C-alpha atoms as a PDB file:
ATOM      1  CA  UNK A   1      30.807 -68.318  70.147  1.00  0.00           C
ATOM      2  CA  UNK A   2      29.310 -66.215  73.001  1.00  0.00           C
ATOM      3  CA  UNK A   3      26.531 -67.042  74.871  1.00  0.00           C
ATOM      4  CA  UNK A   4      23.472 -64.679  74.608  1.00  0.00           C
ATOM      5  CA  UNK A   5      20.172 -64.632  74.950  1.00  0.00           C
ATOM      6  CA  UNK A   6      17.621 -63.590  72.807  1.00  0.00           C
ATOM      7  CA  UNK A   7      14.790 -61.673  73.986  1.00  0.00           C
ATOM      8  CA  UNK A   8      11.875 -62.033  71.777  1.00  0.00           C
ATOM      9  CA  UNK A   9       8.378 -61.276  72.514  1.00  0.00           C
ATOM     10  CA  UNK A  10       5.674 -64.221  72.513  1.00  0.00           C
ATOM     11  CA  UNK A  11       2.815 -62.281  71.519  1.00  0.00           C
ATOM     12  CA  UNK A  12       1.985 -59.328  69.764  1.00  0.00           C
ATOM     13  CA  UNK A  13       1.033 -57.635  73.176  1.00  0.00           C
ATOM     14  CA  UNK A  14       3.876 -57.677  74.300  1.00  0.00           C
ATOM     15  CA  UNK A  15       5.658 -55.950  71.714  1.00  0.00           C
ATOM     16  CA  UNK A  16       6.227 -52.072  73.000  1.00  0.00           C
ATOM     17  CA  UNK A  17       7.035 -48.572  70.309  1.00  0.00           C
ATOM     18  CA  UNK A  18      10.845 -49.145  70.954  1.00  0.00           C
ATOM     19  CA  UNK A  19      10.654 -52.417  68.775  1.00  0.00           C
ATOM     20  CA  UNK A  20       9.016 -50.588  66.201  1.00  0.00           C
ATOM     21  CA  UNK A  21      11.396 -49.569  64.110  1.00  0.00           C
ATOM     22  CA  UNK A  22      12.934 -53.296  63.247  1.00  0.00           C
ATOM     23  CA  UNK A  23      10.133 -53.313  61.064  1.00  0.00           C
ATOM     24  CA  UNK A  24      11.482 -51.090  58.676  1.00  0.00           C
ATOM     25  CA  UNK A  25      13.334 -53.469  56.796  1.00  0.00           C
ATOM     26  CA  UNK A  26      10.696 -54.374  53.557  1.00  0.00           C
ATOM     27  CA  UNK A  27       9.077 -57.391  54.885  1.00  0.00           C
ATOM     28  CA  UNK A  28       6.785 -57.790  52.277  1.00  0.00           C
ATOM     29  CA  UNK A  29       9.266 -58.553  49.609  1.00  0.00           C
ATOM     30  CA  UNK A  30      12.628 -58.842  51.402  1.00  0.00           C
ATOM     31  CA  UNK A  31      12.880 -62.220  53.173  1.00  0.00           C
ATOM     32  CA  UNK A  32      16.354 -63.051  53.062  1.00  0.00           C
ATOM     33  CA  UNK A  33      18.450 -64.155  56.097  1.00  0.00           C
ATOM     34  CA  UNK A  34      20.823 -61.089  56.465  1.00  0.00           C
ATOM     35  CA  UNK A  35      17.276 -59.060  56.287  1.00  0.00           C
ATOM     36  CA  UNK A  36      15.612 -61.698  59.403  1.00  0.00           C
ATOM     37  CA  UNK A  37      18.704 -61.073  61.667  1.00  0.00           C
ATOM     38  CA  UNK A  38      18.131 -57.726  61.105  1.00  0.00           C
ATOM     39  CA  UNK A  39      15.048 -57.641  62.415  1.00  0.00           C
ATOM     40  CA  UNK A  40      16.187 -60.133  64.987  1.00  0.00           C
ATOM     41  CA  UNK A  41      18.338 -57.830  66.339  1.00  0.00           C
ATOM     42  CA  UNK A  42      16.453 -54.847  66.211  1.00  0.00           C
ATOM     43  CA  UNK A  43      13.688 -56.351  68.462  1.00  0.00           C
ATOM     44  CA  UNK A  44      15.922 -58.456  71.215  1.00  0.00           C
ATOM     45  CA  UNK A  45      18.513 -55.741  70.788  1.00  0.00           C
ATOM     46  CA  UNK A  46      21.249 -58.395  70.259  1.00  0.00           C
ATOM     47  CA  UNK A  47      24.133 -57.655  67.888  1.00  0.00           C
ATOM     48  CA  UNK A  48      23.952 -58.462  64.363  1.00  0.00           C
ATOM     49  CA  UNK A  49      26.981 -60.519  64.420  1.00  0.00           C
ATOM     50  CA  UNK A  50      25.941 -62.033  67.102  1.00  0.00           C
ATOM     51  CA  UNK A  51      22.881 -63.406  65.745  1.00  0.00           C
ATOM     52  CA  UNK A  52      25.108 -64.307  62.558  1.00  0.00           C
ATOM     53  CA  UNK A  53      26.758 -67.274  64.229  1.00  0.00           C
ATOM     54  CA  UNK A  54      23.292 -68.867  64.860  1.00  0.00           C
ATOM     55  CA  UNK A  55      22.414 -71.690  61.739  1.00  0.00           C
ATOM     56  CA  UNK A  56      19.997 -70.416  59.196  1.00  0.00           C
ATOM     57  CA  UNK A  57      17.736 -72.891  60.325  1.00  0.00           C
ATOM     58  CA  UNK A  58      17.547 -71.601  64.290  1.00  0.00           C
ATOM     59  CA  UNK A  59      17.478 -67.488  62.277  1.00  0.00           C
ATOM     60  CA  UNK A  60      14.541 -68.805  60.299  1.00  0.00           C
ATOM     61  CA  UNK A  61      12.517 -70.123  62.823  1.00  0.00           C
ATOM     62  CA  UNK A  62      12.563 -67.568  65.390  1.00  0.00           C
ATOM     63  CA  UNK A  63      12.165 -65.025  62.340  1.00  0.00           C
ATOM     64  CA  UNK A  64       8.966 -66.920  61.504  1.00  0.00           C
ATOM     65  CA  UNK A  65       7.834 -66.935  65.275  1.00  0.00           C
ATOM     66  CA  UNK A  66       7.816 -63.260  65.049  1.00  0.00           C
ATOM     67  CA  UNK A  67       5.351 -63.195  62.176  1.00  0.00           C
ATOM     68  CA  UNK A  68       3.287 -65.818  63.689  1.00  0.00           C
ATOM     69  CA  UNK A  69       2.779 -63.274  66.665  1.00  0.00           C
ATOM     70  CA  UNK A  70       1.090 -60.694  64.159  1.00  0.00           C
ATOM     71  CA  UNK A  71      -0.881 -63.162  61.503  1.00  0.00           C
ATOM     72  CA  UNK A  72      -3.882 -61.761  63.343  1.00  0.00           C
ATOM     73  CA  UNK A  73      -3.384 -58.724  63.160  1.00  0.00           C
ATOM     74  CA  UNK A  74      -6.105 -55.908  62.536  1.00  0.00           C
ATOM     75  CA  UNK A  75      -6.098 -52.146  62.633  1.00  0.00           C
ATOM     76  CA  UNK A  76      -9.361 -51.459  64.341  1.00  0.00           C
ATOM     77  CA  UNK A  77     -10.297 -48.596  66.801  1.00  0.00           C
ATOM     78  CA  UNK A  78      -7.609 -46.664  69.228  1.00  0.00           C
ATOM     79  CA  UNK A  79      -8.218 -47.167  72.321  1.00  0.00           C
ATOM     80  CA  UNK A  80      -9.538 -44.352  74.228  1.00  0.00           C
ATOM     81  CA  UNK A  81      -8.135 -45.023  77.646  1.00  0.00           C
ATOM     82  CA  UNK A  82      -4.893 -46.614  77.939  1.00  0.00           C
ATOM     83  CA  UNK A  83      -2.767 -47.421  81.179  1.00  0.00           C
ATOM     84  CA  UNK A  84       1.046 -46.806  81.196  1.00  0.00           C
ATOM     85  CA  UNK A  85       2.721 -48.492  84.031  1.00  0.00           C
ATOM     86  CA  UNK A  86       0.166 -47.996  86.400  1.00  0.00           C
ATOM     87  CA  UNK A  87      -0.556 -44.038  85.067  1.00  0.00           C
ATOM     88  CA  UNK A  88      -4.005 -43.565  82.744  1.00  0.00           C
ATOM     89  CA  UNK A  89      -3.531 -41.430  79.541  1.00  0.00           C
ATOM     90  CA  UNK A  90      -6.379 -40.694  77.241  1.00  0.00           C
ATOM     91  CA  UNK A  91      -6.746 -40.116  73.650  1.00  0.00           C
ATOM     92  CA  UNK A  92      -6.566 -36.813  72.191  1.00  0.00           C
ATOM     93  CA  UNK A  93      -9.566 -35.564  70.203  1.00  0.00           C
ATOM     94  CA  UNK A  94      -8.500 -34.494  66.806  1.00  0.00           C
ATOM     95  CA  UNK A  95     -11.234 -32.010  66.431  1.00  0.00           C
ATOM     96  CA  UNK A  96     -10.967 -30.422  69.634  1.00  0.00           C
ATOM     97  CA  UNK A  97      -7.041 -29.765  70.120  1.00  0.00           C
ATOM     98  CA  UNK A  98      -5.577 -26.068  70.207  1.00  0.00           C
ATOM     99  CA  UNK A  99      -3.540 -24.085  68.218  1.00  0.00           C
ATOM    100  CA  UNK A 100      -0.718 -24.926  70.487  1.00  0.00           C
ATOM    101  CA  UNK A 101      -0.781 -28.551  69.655  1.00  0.00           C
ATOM    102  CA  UNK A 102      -0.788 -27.900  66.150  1.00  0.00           C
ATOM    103  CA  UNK A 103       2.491 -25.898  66.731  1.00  0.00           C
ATOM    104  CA  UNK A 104       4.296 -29.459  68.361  1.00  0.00           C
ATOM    105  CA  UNK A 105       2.629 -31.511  65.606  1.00  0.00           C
ATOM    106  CA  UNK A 106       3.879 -29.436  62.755  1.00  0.00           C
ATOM    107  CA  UNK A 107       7.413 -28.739  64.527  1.00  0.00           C
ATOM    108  CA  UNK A 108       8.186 -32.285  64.707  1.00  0.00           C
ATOM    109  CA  UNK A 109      10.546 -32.030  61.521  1.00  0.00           C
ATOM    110  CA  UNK A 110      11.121 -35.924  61.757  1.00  0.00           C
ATOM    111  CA  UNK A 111       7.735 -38.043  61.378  1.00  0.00           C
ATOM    112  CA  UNK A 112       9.877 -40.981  61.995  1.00  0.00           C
ATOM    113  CA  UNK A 113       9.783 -39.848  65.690  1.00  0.00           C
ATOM    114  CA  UNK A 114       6.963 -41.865  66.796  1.00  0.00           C
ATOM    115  CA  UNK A 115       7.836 -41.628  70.849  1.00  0.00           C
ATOM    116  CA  UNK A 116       6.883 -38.132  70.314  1.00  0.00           C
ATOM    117  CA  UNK A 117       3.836 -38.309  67.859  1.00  0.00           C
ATOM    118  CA  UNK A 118       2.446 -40.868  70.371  1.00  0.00           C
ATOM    119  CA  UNK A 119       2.685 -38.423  72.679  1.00  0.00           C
ATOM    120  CA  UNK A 120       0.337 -36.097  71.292  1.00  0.00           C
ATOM    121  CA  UNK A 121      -1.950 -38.421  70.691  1.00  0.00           C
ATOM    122  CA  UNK A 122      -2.580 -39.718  74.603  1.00  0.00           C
ATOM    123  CA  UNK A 123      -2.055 -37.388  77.415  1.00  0.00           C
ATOM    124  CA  UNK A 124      -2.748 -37.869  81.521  1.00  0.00           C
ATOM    125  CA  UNK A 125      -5.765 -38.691  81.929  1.00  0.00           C
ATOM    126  CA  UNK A 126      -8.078 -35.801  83.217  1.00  0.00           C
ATOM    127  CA  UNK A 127      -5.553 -33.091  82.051  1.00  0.00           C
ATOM    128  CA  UNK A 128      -5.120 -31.195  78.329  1.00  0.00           C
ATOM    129  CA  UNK A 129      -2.264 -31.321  76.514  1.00  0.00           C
ATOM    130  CA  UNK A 130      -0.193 -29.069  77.417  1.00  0.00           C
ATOM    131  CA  UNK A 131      -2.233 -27.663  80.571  1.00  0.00           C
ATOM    132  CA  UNK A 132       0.296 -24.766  82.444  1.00  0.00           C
ATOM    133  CA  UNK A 133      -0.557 -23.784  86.136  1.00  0.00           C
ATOM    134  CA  UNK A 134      -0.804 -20.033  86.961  1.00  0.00           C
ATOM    135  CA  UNK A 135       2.781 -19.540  86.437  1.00  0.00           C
ATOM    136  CA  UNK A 136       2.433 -20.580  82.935  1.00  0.00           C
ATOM    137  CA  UNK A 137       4.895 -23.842  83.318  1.00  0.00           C
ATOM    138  CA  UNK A 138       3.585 -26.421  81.718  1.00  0.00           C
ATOM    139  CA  UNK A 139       2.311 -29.655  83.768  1.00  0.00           C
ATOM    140  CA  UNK A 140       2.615 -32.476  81.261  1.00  0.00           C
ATOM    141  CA  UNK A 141       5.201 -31.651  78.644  1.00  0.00           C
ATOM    142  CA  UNK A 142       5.105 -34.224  75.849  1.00  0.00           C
ATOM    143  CA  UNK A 143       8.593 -34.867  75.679  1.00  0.00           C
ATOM    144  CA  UNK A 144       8.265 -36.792  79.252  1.00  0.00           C
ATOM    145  CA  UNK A 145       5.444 -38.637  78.167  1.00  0.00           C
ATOM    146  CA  UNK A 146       7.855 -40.028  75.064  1.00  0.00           C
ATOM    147  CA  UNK A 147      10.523 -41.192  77.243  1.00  0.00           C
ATOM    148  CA  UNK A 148       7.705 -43.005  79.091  1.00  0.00           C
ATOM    149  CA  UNK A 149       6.077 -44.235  75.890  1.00  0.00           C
ATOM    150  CA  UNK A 150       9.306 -45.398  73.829  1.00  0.00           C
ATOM    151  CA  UNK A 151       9.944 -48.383  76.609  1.00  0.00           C
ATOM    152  CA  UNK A 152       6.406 -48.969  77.817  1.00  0.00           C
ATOM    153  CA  UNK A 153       3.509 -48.280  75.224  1.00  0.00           C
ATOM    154  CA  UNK A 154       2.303 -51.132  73.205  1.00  0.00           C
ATOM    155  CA  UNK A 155       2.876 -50.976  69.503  1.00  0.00           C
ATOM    156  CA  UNK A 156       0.157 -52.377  68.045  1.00  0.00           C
ATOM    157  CA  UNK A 157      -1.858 -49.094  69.986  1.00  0.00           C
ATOM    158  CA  UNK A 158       0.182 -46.993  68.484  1.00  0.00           C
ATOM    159  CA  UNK A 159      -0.166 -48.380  65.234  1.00  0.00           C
ATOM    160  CA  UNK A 160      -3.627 -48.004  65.383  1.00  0.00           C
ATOM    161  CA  UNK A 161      -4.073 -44.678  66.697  1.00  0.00           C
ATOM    162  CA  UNK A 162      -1.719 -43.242  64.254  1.00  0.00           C
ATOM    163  CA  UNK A 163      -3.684 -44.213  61.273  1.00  0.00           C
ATOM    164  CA  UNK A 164      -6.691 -42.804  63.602  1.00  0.00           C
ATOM    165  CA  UNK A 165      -5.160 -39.731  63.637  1.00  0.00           C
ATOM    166  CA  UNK A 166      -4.042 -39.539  60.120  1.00  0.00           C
ATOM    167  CA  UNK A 167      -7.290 -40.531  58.905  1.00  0.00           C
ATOM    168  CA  UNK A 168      -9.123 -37.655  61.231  1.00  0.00           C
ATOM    169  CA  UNK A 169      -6.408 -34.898  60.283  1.00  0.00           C
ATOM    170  CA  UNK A 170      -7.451 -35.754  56.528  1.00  0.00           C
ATOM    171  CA  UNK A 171      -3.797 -35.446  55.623  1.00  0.00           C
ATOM    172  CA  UNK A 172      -3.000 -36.607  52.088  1.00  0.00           C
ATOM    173  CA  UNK A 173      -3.204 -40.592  50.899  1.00  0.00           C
ATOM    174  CA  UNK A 174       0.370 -40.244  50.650  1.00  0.00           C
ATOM    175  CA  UNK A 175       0.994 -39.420  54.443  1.00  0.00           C
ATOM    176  CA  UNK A 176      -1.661 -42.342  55.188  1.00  0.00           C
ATOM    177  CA  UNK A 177       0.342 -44.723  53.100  1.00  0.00           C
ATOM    178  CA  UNK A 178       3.672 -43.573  55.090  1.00  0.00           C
ATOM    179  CA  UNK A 179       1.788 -43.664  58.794  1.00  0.00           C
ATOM    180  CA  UNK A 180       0.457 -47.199  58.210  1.00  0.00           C
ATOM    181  CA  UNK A 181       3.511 -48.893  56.228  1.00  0.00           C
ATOM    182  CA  UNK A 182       4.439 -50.319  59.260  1.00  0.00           C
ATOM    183  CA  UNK A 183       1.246 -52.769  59.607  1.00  0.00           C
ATOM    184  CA  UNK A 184       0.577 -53.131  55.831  1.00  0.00           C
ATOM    185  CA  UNK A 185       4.360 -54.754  55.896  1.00  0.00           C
ATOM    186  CA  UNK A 186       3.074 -57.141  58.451  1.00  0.00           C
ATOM    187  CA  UNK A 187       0.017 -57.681  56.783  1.00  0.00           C
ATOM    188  CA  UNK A 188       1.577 -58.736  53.091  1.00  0.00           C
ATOM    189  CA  UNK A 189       3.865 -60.991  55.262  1.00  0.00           C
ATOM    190  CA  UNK A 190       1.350 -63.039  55.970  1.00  0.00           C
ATOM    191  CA  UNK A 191       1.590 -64.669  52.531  1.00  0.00           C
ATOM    192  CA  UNK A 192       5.089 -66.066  53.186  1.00  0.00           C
ATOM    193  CA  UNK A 193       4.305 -66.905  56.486  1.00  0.00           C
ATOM    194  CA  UNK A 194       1.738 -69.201  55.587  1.00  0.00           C
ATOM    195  CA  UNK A 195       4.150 -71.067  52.961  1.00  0.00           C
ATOM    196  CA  UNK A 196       6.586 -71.109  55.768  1.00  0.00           C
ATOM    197  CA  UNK A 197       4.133 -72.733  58.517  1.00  0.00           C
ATOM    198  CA  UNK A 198       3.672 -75.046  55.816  1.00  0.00           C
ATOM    199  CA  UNK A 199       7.443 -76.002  55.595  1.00  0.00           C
ATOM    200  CA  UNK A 200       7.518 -75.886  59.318  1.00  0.00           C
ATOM    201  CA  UNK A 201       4.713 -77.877  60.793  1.00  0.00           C
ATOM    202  CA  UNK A 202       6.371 -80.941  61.786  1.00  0.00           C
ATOM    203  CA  UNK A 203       8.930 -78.679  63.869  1.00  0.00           C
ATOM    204  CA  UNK A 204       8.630 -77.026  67.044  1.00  0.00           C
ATOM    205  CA  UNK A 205       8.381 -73.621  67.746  1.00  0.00           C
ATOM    206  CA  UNK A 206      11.761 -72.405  68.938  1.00  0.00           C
ATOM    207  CA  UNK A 207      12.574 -71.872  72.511  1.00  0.00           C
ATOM    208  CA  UNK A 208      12.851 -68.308  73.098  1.00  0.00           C
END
């Protein structure tokens, strides 16, 4: 077997958008081991197979450390100021944003994309979104901000100021159901994870 090292986050700050979508799998009703190593893998970005030739018992633990991280979770308020390494972005008022954001929002043909939804949600702080100089160029185009936000913005916060923003846009329950799957998934886990702190509690968290 090859050594590797798994790279799993110890708390739920310190999970960032890239690791977002390992959470697609169905948490909430699919708990078998082939779907925990995938989730494994999409969060310390180690091979499936890899994680394969680890016992069930070593896949299950760490898969329950990773719900452990979010069994207090909450969606509350976005934040309004947020700081990106070292760089302050603010939150984008709903109700005040121009037609030309509305353009961006509605061209983004997959909603899946959230490195780009997220950011049109936050922009540099004391600027618009969008803002061109005299020459028309634009100063803060959103696709550098989502290279920037994919590795570094937290996920919870974007979690939470998507449903914000789906909740302000008054887009259809449907569309809130799909923007907030992600957390309600985690939330419903929380029933297994009890039974499985239960089964666990005279073991050790695994060393990650």
């Amino acid at each position: 077997m090859k050594n590797f090292k798994l790279k799993i986050p110890q708390n739920i700050e310190d999970y960032r958008l890239r690791h977002l979508p390992a959470f697609n799998t169905t948490l909430e009703n699919d708990h078998s081991t082939e779907s925990q190593i995938e989730v494994i893998s999409g969060i310390s970005g180690v091979g499936k197979m890899f994680i394969r030739e680890l016992k069930e018992s070593q896949i299950n633990k760490i898969y329950t450390h990773i719900l452990i991280t979010f069994k207090d979770f909450k969606v509350g308020k976005p934040k309004k100021e947020i700081t990106i390494n070292g760089k302050q972005y603010t939150l984008v008022d709903p109700n005040k944003v121009g037609y030309g954001w509305w353009m961006d929002y509605n061209s983004i043909t997959d909603k899946t994309d959230n490195a780009l939804i997220c950011a049109l949600m936050y922009v540099e702080k004391g600027m618009r979104y969008a803002q061109i100089d005299d020459s028309e160029n634009v100063l803060n185009p959103a696709k550098e901000r989502a290279m920037i936000f994919e590795e570094h913005f937290p996920m919870v916060d974007f979690m939470t100021s998507r449903v914000f923003f789906l909740r302000r846009l008054n887009r259809s329950q449907i569309a809130l159901i799909q923007g907030t799957l992600i957390a309600q998934r985690i939330i419903k886990a929380k029933k297994l994870l009890r039974q499985k702190l239960q089964f666990y509690k005279r073991t050790k968290q695994p060393t990650l």
